[in-house]
């Protein structure tokens, strides 16, 4: 198998890697916000559940969560394992990353000076208006570097989907490496991930720059 | 009809009894200064008046409409405080401008999105007020690009753009470098000359004496002495007030 | 603009890959050379022998009920070590990285129901004489309608990454693989079987002894036995370890001669019939 064939074959898997990446971000970013808000709830039960959620998902390996989400329903309830592995994979990634995002949001929200809330309250903004108009835009600006970190990690973590037999780029690379007794697919995989992350860093750098029109 | 009536206000933080049965009534076009040592409860009084702190007992009314009354010894707040918030504005010691928004947006957003006023009219009013405060050319700037004095003037404009019936100032110059206090005091003085109803908590004695219709000296959670500035400063009655004012005589 | 950027990226990637591949080839030579050097340099007699196994590959190698690794291959290797006076050690390899791990010196051989592939010999590994006739089968659910590989047209089939079954589906059986709906590669047999049990796939393409052992232990499964081409198991050593290979083979032959080999084989009736030393 020549190099071009290897690259093309792995590029097929790249589509699935991208699917994990974008769908995970699509679901985990808002889900993380929901968890962060629940964690800040005044109701002890609600905040306790959110706290436990974050603690469990951050305290156990993503690989374990992937296996639990994919095969757990079968072992526990006899529910068929999904044929489209993208579904359990994205669920596992999204709930895992939501926990990390929730903590980032929380730290961002807690770093906001109380004066911003008070100024908004005196001006008569509702709680919802205060959150979306005053607090959230500033929180996003503050947490963007941490978010970038997580996104870069996510690119690399997508390779973990191979543990539940999802045929993403790295799994295909391993298959080729086996059948060819060759190390080249791993180098190709490394280059793919590196370029992917270079693009992510570039885009996030642009976003950060666009948001730094004011000083904190 | 008084703009603000605070009657028999009680407020404690845990064991600390901060406001002991204080009453304060402010009439229309009246300028009241509150002076006193730190910890005397003067800032807390403003924060209670603006609902940033809840009182334990007493009554608060704006334009004779009761926002808080006391039932069986406990303060009961009106279900909807929004209509009362329209009546007052508050200028903070630390300005608390919204750093992610331009000066103009800081000033116009609340009147538009909270009071649902016509955006064009609000913008015209904002530009007029900014011009009056000598900030006409800074409308597009972000707060971080302004000096402290300019920021505080913007926050005064932000409060005025809501067209409140009464304006509270919580030590408006305390966070400023001494050379910048003058420009802010000048603006407040200008408002006093236009007979804006105001309550000003301040450490600037000369300023309080010059602009106020009435000066209140607070200490230990009670009003020790109050009256016309020339009486409080010139013909001080209480020993505690004399002691306090002595620190400011140079 | 975007197209230009994409082109530049593609070129950069190709250049990097070629460059690195070049380096990779060179380092490969040096790493394979390194173990020989140490082996030859140390004329001192070997004291420890580390066996590389797939820890989830019953009945050849697996975690026994007592928590120690066991299985046919493990027991034979243990007996070999006793015979040669070596200390016996087991190392669980990641099956799809087994040869890399062997080269890295993490184990001294890979001996775990390993199918001999031409590509291994081409890559320079020393491979022992074959000791087991293997064939690939399809494991399906008992109540499923499938009777032959042809019935599985358009259906999903699981195979373990790094097994000869996977290699076959990539090469000699490419046509068959293409007729399947999807070939799902899992990283262990347990996962292949879980996929089948959980109805995520319709069949598992697997070595016959493993399938036999699974059917014997679990209800509701059967085997589709078709001729997918014969293959044999052997032991892989690093390229410079021909002497080591001979030593091990000699010891195995001695075990065959004194009957120990047959005694071990008798414990594994599923595979006994296909052991070449007993034919």
PDB file of C-alpha atoms in Angstrom, chain C residues 36-277:
ATOM      1  CA  UNK C  36      20.591  -8.555  18.716  1.00  0.00           C
ATOM      2  CA  UNK C  37      23.546  -6.575  19.850  1.00  0.00           C
ATOM      3  CA  UNK C  38      22.585  -6.920  23.485  1.00  0.00           C
ATOM      4  CA  UNK C  39      21.712 -10.555  22.963  1.00  0.00           C
ATOM      5  CA  UNK C  40      25.042 -11.383  21.405  1.00  0.00           C
ATOM      6  CA  UNK C  41      26.995  -9.251  23.797  1.00  0.00           C
ATOM      7  CA  UNK C  42      25.541 -10.996  26.804  1.00  0.00           C
ATOM      8  CA  UNK C  43      26.793 -14.508  26.436  1.00  0.00           C
ATOM      9  CA  UNK C  44      25.697 -15.056  29.986  1.00  0.00           C
ATOM     10  CA  UNK C  45      22.938 -17.691  30.104  1.00  0.00           C
ATOM     11  CA  UNK C  46      19.372 -16.427  29.940  1.00  0.00           C
ATOM     12  CA  UNK C  47      17.582 -16.377  33.277  1.00  0.00           C
ATOM     13  CA  UNK C  48      14.223 -14.796  32.500  1.00  0.00           C
ATOM     14  CA  UNK C  49      11.897 -15.516  29.603  1.00  0.00           C
ATOM     15  CA  UNK C  50       8.982 -13.124  29.060  1.00  0.00           C
ATOM     16  CA  UNK C  51       6.087 -14.447  27.042  1.00  0.00           C
ATOM     17  CA  UNK C  52       3.958 -11.912  25.162  1.00  0.00           C
ATOM     18  CA  UNK C  53       0.272 -12.862  25.131  1.00  0.00           C
ATOM     19  CA  UNK C  54      -3.130 -11.488  24.256  1.00  0.00           C
ATOM     20  CA  UNK C  55      -4.692 -11.724  27.732  1.00  0.00           C
ATOM     21  CA  UNK C  56      -8.192 -12.089  26.256  1.00  0.00           C
ATOM     22  CA  UNK C  57      -7.681 -15.006  23.909  1.00  0.00           C
ATOM     23  CA  UNK C  58      -9.143 -18.186  25.331  1.00  0.00           C
ATOM     24  CA  UNK C  59      -8.357 -21.029  25.251  1.00  0.00           C
ATOM     25  CA  UNK C  60      -4.751 -20.190  24.305  1.00  0.00           C
ATOM     26  CA  UNK C  61      -4.158 -17.406  26.772  1.00  0.00           C
ATOM     27  CA  UNK C  62      -6.534 -15.794  29.213  1.00  0.00           C
ATOM     28  CA  UNK C  63      -6.967 -14.774  32.815  1.00  0.00           C
ATOM     29  CA  UNK C  64      -7.853 -17.919  34.758  1.00  0.00           C
ATOM     30  CA  UNK C  65     -10.405 -18.179  37.571  1.00  0.00           C
ATOM     31  CA  UNK C  66      -7.582 -17.932  40.100  1.00  0.00           C
ATOM     32  CA  UNK C  67      -6.471 -14.582  38.683  1.00  0.00           C
ATOM     33  CA  UNK C  68      -3.309 -15.928  37.027  1.00  0.00           C
ATOM     34  CA  UNK C  69      -2.809 -16.109  33.292  1.00  0.00           C
ATOM     35  CA  UNK C  70      -3.429 -19.540  31.892  1.00  0.00           C
ATOM     36  CA  UNK C  71      -4.398 -21.282  28.659  1.00  0.00           C
ATOM     37  CA  UNK C  72      -2.802 -23.845  26.393  1.00  0.00           C
ATOM     38  CA  UNK C  73       0.035 -21.631  25.150  1.00  0.00           C
ATOM     39  CA  UNK C  74       0.752 -20.310  28.623  1.00  0.00           C
ATOM     40  CA  UNK C  75       0.978 -23.806  30.122  1.00  0.00           C
ATOM     41  CA  UNK C  76       3.277 -25.043  27.358  1.00  0.00           C
ATOM     42  CA  UNK C  77       5.530 -22.008  27.737  1.00  0.00           C
ATOM     43  CA  UNK C  78       5.651 -22.504  31.500  1.00  0.00           C
ATOM     44  CA  UNK C  79       6.749 -26.111  30.968  1.00  0.00           C
ATOM     45  CA  UNK C  80       9.378 -24.959  28.447  1.00  0.00           C
ATOM     46  CA  UNK C  81      10.804 -22.509  30.963  1.00  0.00           C
ATOM     47  CA  UNK C  82      10.947 -25.206  33.627  1.00  0.00           C
ATOM     48  CA  UNK C  83      12.772 -27.463  31.253  1.00  0.00           C
ATOM     49  CA  UNK C  84      15.315 -24.763  30.335  1.00  0.00           C
ATOM     50  CA  UNK C  85      15.659 -23.433  33.887  1.00  0.00           C
ATOM     51  CA  UNK C  86      14.347 -19.970  33.021  1.00  0.00           C
ATOM     52  CA  UNK C  87      12.172 -17.818  35.198  1.00  0.00           C
ATOM     53  CA  UNK C  88       8.775 -17.631  33.494  1.00  0.00           C
ATOM     54  CA  UNK C  89       7.059 -14.269  33.037  1.00  0.00           C
ATOM     55  CA  UNK C  90       3.928 -13.174  31.213  1.00  0.00           C
ATOM     56  CA  UNK C  91       3.433  -9.847  29.513  1.00  0.00           C
ATOM     57  CA  UNK C  92       0.014  -8.865  28.170  1.00  0.00           C
ATOM     58  CA  UNK C  93       0.530  -7.133  24.844  1.00  0.00           C
ATOM     59  CA  UNK C  94      -1.807  -4.835  23.029  1.00  0.00           C
ATOM     60  CA  UNK C  95      -2.584  -7.238  20.203  1.00  0.00           C
ATOM     61  CA  UNK C  96      -2.538  -4.706  17.420  1.00  0.00           C
ATOM     62  CA  UNK C  97       0.853  -3.426  18.628  1.00  0.00           C
ATOM     63  CA  UNK C  98       2.318  -6.809  19.493  1.00  0.00           C
ATOM     64  CA  UNK C  99       5.289  -6.690  17.109  1.00  0.00           C
ATOM     65  CA  UNK C 100       6.221  -3.153  18.124  1.00  0.00           C
ATOM     66  CA  UNK C 101       6.156  -4.261  21.740  1.00  0.00           C
ATOM     67  CA  UNK C 102       8.259  -7.283  20.873  1.00  0.00           C
ATOM     68  CA  UNK C 103      10.822  -5.052  19.157  1.00  0.00           C
ATOM     69  CA  UNK C 104      10.815  -2.737  22.122  1.00  0.00           C
ATOM     70  CA  UNK C 105      11.913  -5.649  24.306  1.00  0.00           C
ATOM     71  CA  UNK C 106       8.803  -5.680  26.465  1.00  0.00           C
ATOM     72  CA  UNK C 107       8.587  -9.402  25.848  1.00  0.00           C
ATOM     73  CA  UNK C 108      10.894 -12.013  24.318  1.00  0.00           C
ATOM     74  CA  UNK C 109       8.312 -13.620  22.042  1.00  0.00           C
ATOM     75  CA  UNK C 110       4.718 -13.347  20.968  1.00  0.00           C
ATOM     76  CA  UNK C 111       3.104 -16.687  21.683  1.00  0.00           C
ATOM     77  CA  UNK C 112      -0.637 -16.515  21.900  1.00  0.00           C
ATOM     78  CA  UNK C 113      -2.548 -18.246  19.170  1.00  0.00           C
ATOM     79  CA  UNK C 114      -0.747 -16.038  16.701  1.00  0.00           C
ATOM     80  CA  UNK C 115      -1.396 -16.701  13.036  1.00  0.00           C
ATOM     81  CA  UNK C 116       1.767 -16.754  10.932  1.00  0.00           C
ATOM     82  CA  UNK C 117       1.562 -14.057   8.281  1.00  0.00           C
ATOM     83  CA  UNK C 118       3.907 -13.677   5.317  1.00  0.00           C
ATOM     84  CA  UNK C 119       4.287 -10.009   6.203  1.00  0.00           C
ATOM     85  CA  UNK C 120       5.899 -10.979   9.520  1.00  0.00           C
ATOM     86  CA  UNK C 121       8.578 -13.047   7.813  1.00  0.00           C
ATOM     87  CA  UNK C 122       9.108 -10.295   5.261  1.00  0.00           C
ATOM     88  CA  UNK C 123       9.631  -7.846   8.101  1.00  0.00           C
ATOM     89  CA  UNK C 124      12.424 -10.104   9.400  1.00  0.00           C
ATOM     90  CA  UNK C 125      10.850 -11.668  12.471  1.00  0.00           C
ATOM     91  CA  UNK C 126      11.983 -15.173  13.408  1.00  0.00           C
ATOM     92  CA  UNK C 127       8.927 -17.420  13.331  1.00  0.00           C
ATOM     93  CA  UNK C 128       8.855 -20.873  14.891  1.00  0.00           C
ATOM     94  CA  UNK C 129       7.580 -23.984  13.158  1.00  0.00           C
ATOM     95  CA  UNK C 130       3.788 -23.930  13.037  1.00  0.00           C
ATOM     96  CA  UNK C 131       2.167 -25.832  15.910  1.00  0.00           C
ATOM     97  CA  UNK C 132      -1.546 -25.447  15.203  1.00  0.00           C
ATOM     98  CA  UNK C 133      -3.826 -25.671  12.168  1.00  0.00           C
ATOM     99  CA  UNK C 134      -6.258 -22.852  12.328  1.00  0.00           C
ATOM    100  CA  UNK C 135      -9.175 -21.726  10.279  1.00  0.00           C
ATOM    101  CA  UNK C 136     -11.471 -18.773  10.444  1.00  0.00           C
ATOM    102  CA  UNK C 137     -15.181 -19.178  11.099  1.00  0.00           C
ATOM    103  CA  UNK C 138     -18.198 -16.967  11.429  1.00  0.00           C
ATOM    104  CA  UNK C 139     -19.917 -16.960  14.812  1.00  0.00           C
ATOM    105  CA  UNK C 140     -23.614 -16.093  14.679  1.00  0.00           C
ATOM    106  CA  UNK C 141     -26.606 -16.263  16.987  1.00  0.00           C
ATOM    107  CA  UNK C 142     -28.277 -19.648  17.069  1.00  0.00           C
ATOM    108  CA  UNK C 143     -31.687 -18.285  16.075  1.00  0.00           C
ATOM    109  CA  UNK C 144     -30.359 -16.141  13.222  1.00  0.00           C
ATOM    110  CA  UNK C 145     -31.220 -17.132   9.644  1.00  0.00           C
ATOM    111  CA  UNK C 146     -27.630 -17.095   8.384  1.00  0.00           C
ATOM    112  CA  UNK C 147     -26.244 -20.408   7.111  1.00  0.00           C
ATOM    113  CA  UNK C 148     -23.326 -19.269   4.975  1.00  0.00           C
ATOM    114  CA  UNK C 149     -21.067 -16.287   4.426  1.00  0.00           C
ATOM    115  CA  UNK C 150     -23.168 -15.395   1.402  1.00  0.00           C
ATOM    116  CA  UNK C 151     -26.210 -14.932   3.673  1.00  0.00           C
ATOM    117  CA  UNK C 152     -24.351 -12.161   5.452  1.00  0.00           C
ATOM    118  CA  UNK C 153     -24.363  -9.946   2.402  1.00  0.00           C
ATOM    119  CA  UNK C 154     -25.020  -6.389   3.533  1.00  0.00           C
ATOM    120  CA  UNK C 155     -24.808  -7.418   7.210  1.00  0.00           C
ATOM    121  CA  UNK C 156     -22.373  -6.126   9.800  1.00  0.00           C
ATOM    122  CA  UNK C 157     -19.484  -8.326  10.909  1.00  0.00           C
ATOM    123  CA  UNK C 158     -17.100  -7.747  13.809  1.00  0.00           C
ATOM    124  CA  UNK C 159     -13.453  -8.771  13.818  1.00  0.00           C
ATOM    125  CA  UNK C 160     -10.656  -8.201  16.321  1.00  0.00           C
ATOM    126  CA  UNK C 161      -8.081  -5.626  15.345  1.00  0.00           C
ATOM    127  CA  UNK C 162      -4.703  -7.243  14.687  1.00  0.00           C
ATOM    128  CA  UNK C 163      -5.947 -10.789  14.221  1.00  0.00           C
ATOM    129  CA  UNK C 164      -5.378 -12.861  11.134  1.00  0.00           C
ATOM    130  CA  UNK C 165      -9.113 -12.663  10.526  1.00  0.00           C
ATOM    131  CA  UNK C 166      -8.782  -8.931  10.131  1.00  0.00           C
ATOM    132  CA  UNK C 167      -5.790  -9.342   7.809  1.00  0.00           C
ATOM    133  CA  UNK C 168      -7.694 -11.857   5.704  1.00  0.00           C
ATOM    134  CA  UNK C 169     -10.650  -9.516   5.330  1.00  0.00           C
ATOM    135  CA  UNK C 170      -8.235  -6.811   4.184  1.00  0.00           C
ATOM    136  CA  UNK C 171      -6.400  -8.975   1.666  1.00  0.00           C
ATOM    137  CA  UNK C 172      -7.406 -12.454   0.492  1.00  0.00           C
ATOM    138  CA  UNK C 173     -11.037 -12.102   1.551  1.00  0.00           C
ATOM    139  CA  UNK C 174     -11.422  -8.481   0.435  1.00  0.00           C
ATOM    140  CA  UNK C 175     -14.352  -9.410  -1.801  1.00  0.00           C
ATOM    141  CA  UNK C 176     -16.158 -11.112   1.036  1.00  0.00           C
ATOM    142  CA  UNK C 177     -15.444  -8.137   3.313  1.00  0.00           C
ATOM    143  CA  UNK C 178     -16.825  -5.763   0.692  1.00  0.00           C
ATOM    144  CA  UNK C 179     -20.013  -7.822   0.502  1.00  0.00           C
ATOM    145  CA  UNK C 180     -20.594  -7.240   4.221  1.00  0.00           C
ATOM    146  CA  UNK C 181     -22.463  -4.105   5.195  1.00  0.00           C
ATOM    147  CA  UNK C 182     -19.782  -2.971   7.568  1.00  0.00           C
ATOM    148  CA  UNK C 183     -16.678  -4.558   9.051  1.00  0.00           C
ATOM    149  CA  UNK C 184     -16.433  -3.410  12.653  1.00  0.00           C
ATOM    150  CA  UNK C 185     -12.958  -3.728  14.158  1.00  0.00           C
ATOM    151  CA  UNK C 186     -12.921  -4.018  17.933  1.00  0.00           C
ATOM    152  CA  UNK C 187      -9.816  -4.038  20.095  1.00  0.00           C
ATOM    153  CA  UNK C 188     -10.618  -7.272  21.924  1.00  0.00           C
ATOM    154  CA  UNK C 189     -12.616 -10.434  21.378  1.00  0.00           C
ATOM    155  CA  UNK C 190     -14.781  -9.655  24.354  1.00  0.00           C
ATOM    156  CA  UNK C 191     -15.953  -6.532  22.539  1.00  0.00           C
ATOM    157  CA  UNK C 192     -16.568  -8.471  19.315  1.00  0.00           C
ATOM    158  CA  UNK C 193     -18.762 -10.895  21.228  1.00  0.00           C
ATOM    159  CA  UNK C 194     -20.497  -8.080  23.089  1.00  0.00           C
ATOM    160  CA  UNK C 195     -21.296  -6.418  19.774  1.00  0.00           C
ATOM    161  CA  UNK C 196     -22.843  -9.685  18.608  1.00  0.00           C
ATOM    162  CA  UNK C 197     -24.704 -10.305  21.862  1.00  0.00           C
ATOM    163  CA  UNK C 198     -25.989  -6.743  21.861  1.00  0.00           C
ATOM    164  CA  UNK C 199     -27.147  -7.064  18.244  1.00  0.00           C
ATOM    165  CA  UNK C 200     -24.807  -4.351  17.024  1.00  0.00           C
ATOM    166  CA  UNK C 201     -23.361  -6.807  14.508  1.00  0.00           C
ATOM    167  CA  UNK C 202     -24.720  -9.966  12.890  1.00  0.00           C
ATOM    168  CA  UNK C 203     -21.604 -12.132  13.020  1.00  0.00           C
ATOM    169  CA  UNK C 204     -18.059 -12.293  14.364  1.00  0.00           C
ATOM    170  CA  UNK C 205     -15.220 -13.408  12.115  1.00  0.00           C
ATOM    171  CA  UNK C 206     -12.917 -15.294  14.427  1.00  0.00           C
ATOM    172  CA  UNK C 207     -10.399 -18.119  14.852  1.00  0.00           C
ATOM    173  CA  UNK C 208     -12.137 -21.462  15.152  1.00  0.00           C
ATOM    174  CA  UNK C 209     -10.758 -22.492  18.579  1.00  0.00           C
ATOM    175  CA  UNK C 210     -11.879 -19.201  20.087  1.00  0.00           C
ATOM    176  CA  UNK C 211     -15.333 -19.595  18.564  1.00  0.00           C
ATOM    177  CA  UNK C 212     -15.538 -23.214  19.751  1.00  0.00           C
ATOM    178  CA  UNK C 213     -14.598 -22.240  23.238  1.00  0.00           C
ATOM    179  CA  UNK C 214     -17.161 -19.421  23.228  1.00  0.00           C
ATOM    180  CA  UNK C 215     -19.962 -21.630  21.943  1.00  0.00           C
ATOM    181  CA  UNK C 216     -19.114 -24.241  24.585  1.00  0.00           C
ATOM    182  CA  UNK C 217     -19.380 -21.684  27.383  1.00  0.00           C
ATOM    183  CA  UNK C 218     -22.300 -19.547  26.161  1.00  0.00           C
ATOM    184  CA  UNK C 219     -25.723 -20.583  25.038  1.00  0.00           C
ATOM    185  CA  UNK C 220     -27.461 -19.321  21.925  1.00  0.00           C
ATOM    186  CA  UNK C 221     -24.615 -19.268  19.419  1.00  0.00           C
ATOM    187  CA  UNK C 222     -23.486 -21.405  16.541  1.00  0.00           C
ATOM    188  CA  UNK C 223     -20.679 -21.512  14.029  1.00  0.00           C
ATOM    189  CA  UNK C 224     -20.769 -21.150  10.257  1.00  0.00           C
ATOM    190  CA  UNK C 225     -17.862 -23.306   9.163  1.00  0.00           C
ATOM    191  CA  UNK C 226     -16.728 -22.462   5.669  1.00  0.00           C
ATOM    192  CA  UNK C 227     -13.366 -22.757   3.991  1.00  0.00           C
ATOM    193  CA  UNK C 228     -11.879 -19.308   4.290  1.00  0.00           C
ATOM    194  CA  UNK C 229      -8.363 -20.629   3.670  1.00  0.00           C
ATOM    195  CA  UNK C 230      -6.099 -22.489   6.064  1.00  0.00           C
ATOM    196  CA  UNK C 231      -3.581 -20.830   8.334  1.00  0.00           C
ATOM    197  CA  UNK C 232      -1.268 -21.835  11.125  1.00  0.00           C
ATOM    198  CA  UNK C 233      -0.185 -20.600  14.514  1.00  0.00           C
ATOM    199  CA  UNK C 234       3.444 -20.013  15.416  1.00  0.00           C
ATOM    200  CA  UNK C 235       5.660 -18.123  17.851  1.00  0.00           C
ATOM    201  CA  UNK C 236       7.298 -14.835  16.826  1.00  0.00           C
ATOM    202  CA  UNK C 237      10.780 -13.781  17.991  1.00  0.00           C
ATOM    203  CA  UNK C 238      12.848 -10.695  17.255  1.00  0.00           C
ATOM    204  CA  UNK C 239      14.910 -10.812  14.069  1.00  0.00           C
ATOM    205  CA  UNK C 240      18.175 -11.719  15.793  1.00  0.00           C
ATOM    206  CA  UNK C 241      16.777 -14.399  18.061  1.00  0.00           C
ATOM    207  CA  UNK C 242      17.075 -17.467  15.834  1.00  0.00           C
ATOM    208  CA  UNK C 243      19.031 -19.298  18.575  1.00  0.00           C
ATOM    209  CA  UNK C 244      16.385 -18.511  21.147  1.00  0.00           C
ATOM    210  CA  UNK C 245      13.749 -19.856  18.768  1.00  0.00           C
ATOM    211  CA  UNK C 246      15.705 -23.087  18.341  1.00  0.00           C
ATOM    212  CA  UNK C 247      16.076 -23.452  22.104  1.00  0.00           C
ATOM    213  CA  UNK C 248      12.339 -23.063  22.629  1.00  0.00           C
ATOM    214  CA  UNK C 249      11.469 -25.416  19.794  1.00  0.00           C
ATOM    215  CA  UNK C 250      13.897 -27.999  21.179  1.00  0.00           C
ATOM    216  CA  UNK C 251      12.273 -27.795  24.588  1.00  0.00           C
ATOM    217  CA  UNK C 252       8.785 -28.138  23.070  1.00  0.00           C
ATOM    218  CA  UNK C 253       9.914 -31.250  21.197  1.00  0.00           C
ATOM    219  CA  UNK C 254      11.280 -32.672  24.436  1.00  0.00           C
ATOM    220  CA  UNK C 255       7.896 -32.010  26.094  1.00  0.00           C
ATOM    221  CA  UNK C 256       6.176 -33.785  23.222  1.00  0.00           C
ATOM    222  CA  UNK C 257       8.550 -36.703  23.656  1.00  0.00           C
ATOM    223  CA  UNK C 258       8.021 -37.087  27.409  1.00  0.00           C
ATOM    224  CA  UNK C 259       4.223 -36.782  27.136  1.00  0.00           C
ATOM    225  CA  UNK C 260       3.869 -33.482  29.031  1.00  0.00           C
ATOM    226  CA  UNK C 261       2.637 -31.796  25.850  1.00  0.00           C
ATOM    227  CA  UNK C 262      -0.153 -34.295  25.325  1.00  0.00           C
ATOM    228  CA  UNK C 263      -1.128 -34.020  28.986  1.00  0.00           C
ATOM    229  CA  UNK C 264      -1.543 -30.267  28.702  1.00  0.00           C
ATOM    230  CA  UNK C 265      -3.415 -30.637  25.397  1.00  0.00           C
ATOM    231  CA  UNK C 266      -5.852 -33.058  27.022  1.00  0.00           C
ATOM    232  CA  UNK C 267      -7.116 -30.179  29.204  1.00  0.00           C
ATOM    233  CA  UNK C 268      -8.156 -28.277  26.074  1.00  0.00           C
ATOM    234  CA  UNK C 269     -10.349 -30.669  24.069  1.00  0.00           C
ATOM    235  CA  UNK C 270     -11.601 -27.852  21.772  1.00  0.00           C
ATOM    236  CA  UNK C 271      -8.190 -27.483  20.177  1.00  0.00           C
ATOM    237  CA  UNK C 272      -6.533 -30.838  20.783  1.00  0.00           C
ATOM    238  CA  UNK C 273      -7.379 -32.173  17.348  1.00  0.00           C
ATOM    239  CA  UNK C 274      -5.584 -29.413  15.474  1.00  0.00           C
ATOM    240  CA  UNK C 275      -2.248 -29.506  17.309  1.00  0.00           C
ATOM    241  CA  UNK C 276       0.418 -30.339  14.726  1.00  0.00           C
ATOM    242  CA  UNK C 277       2.872 -31.919  17.216  1.00  0.00           C
TER     243      UNK C 277
END
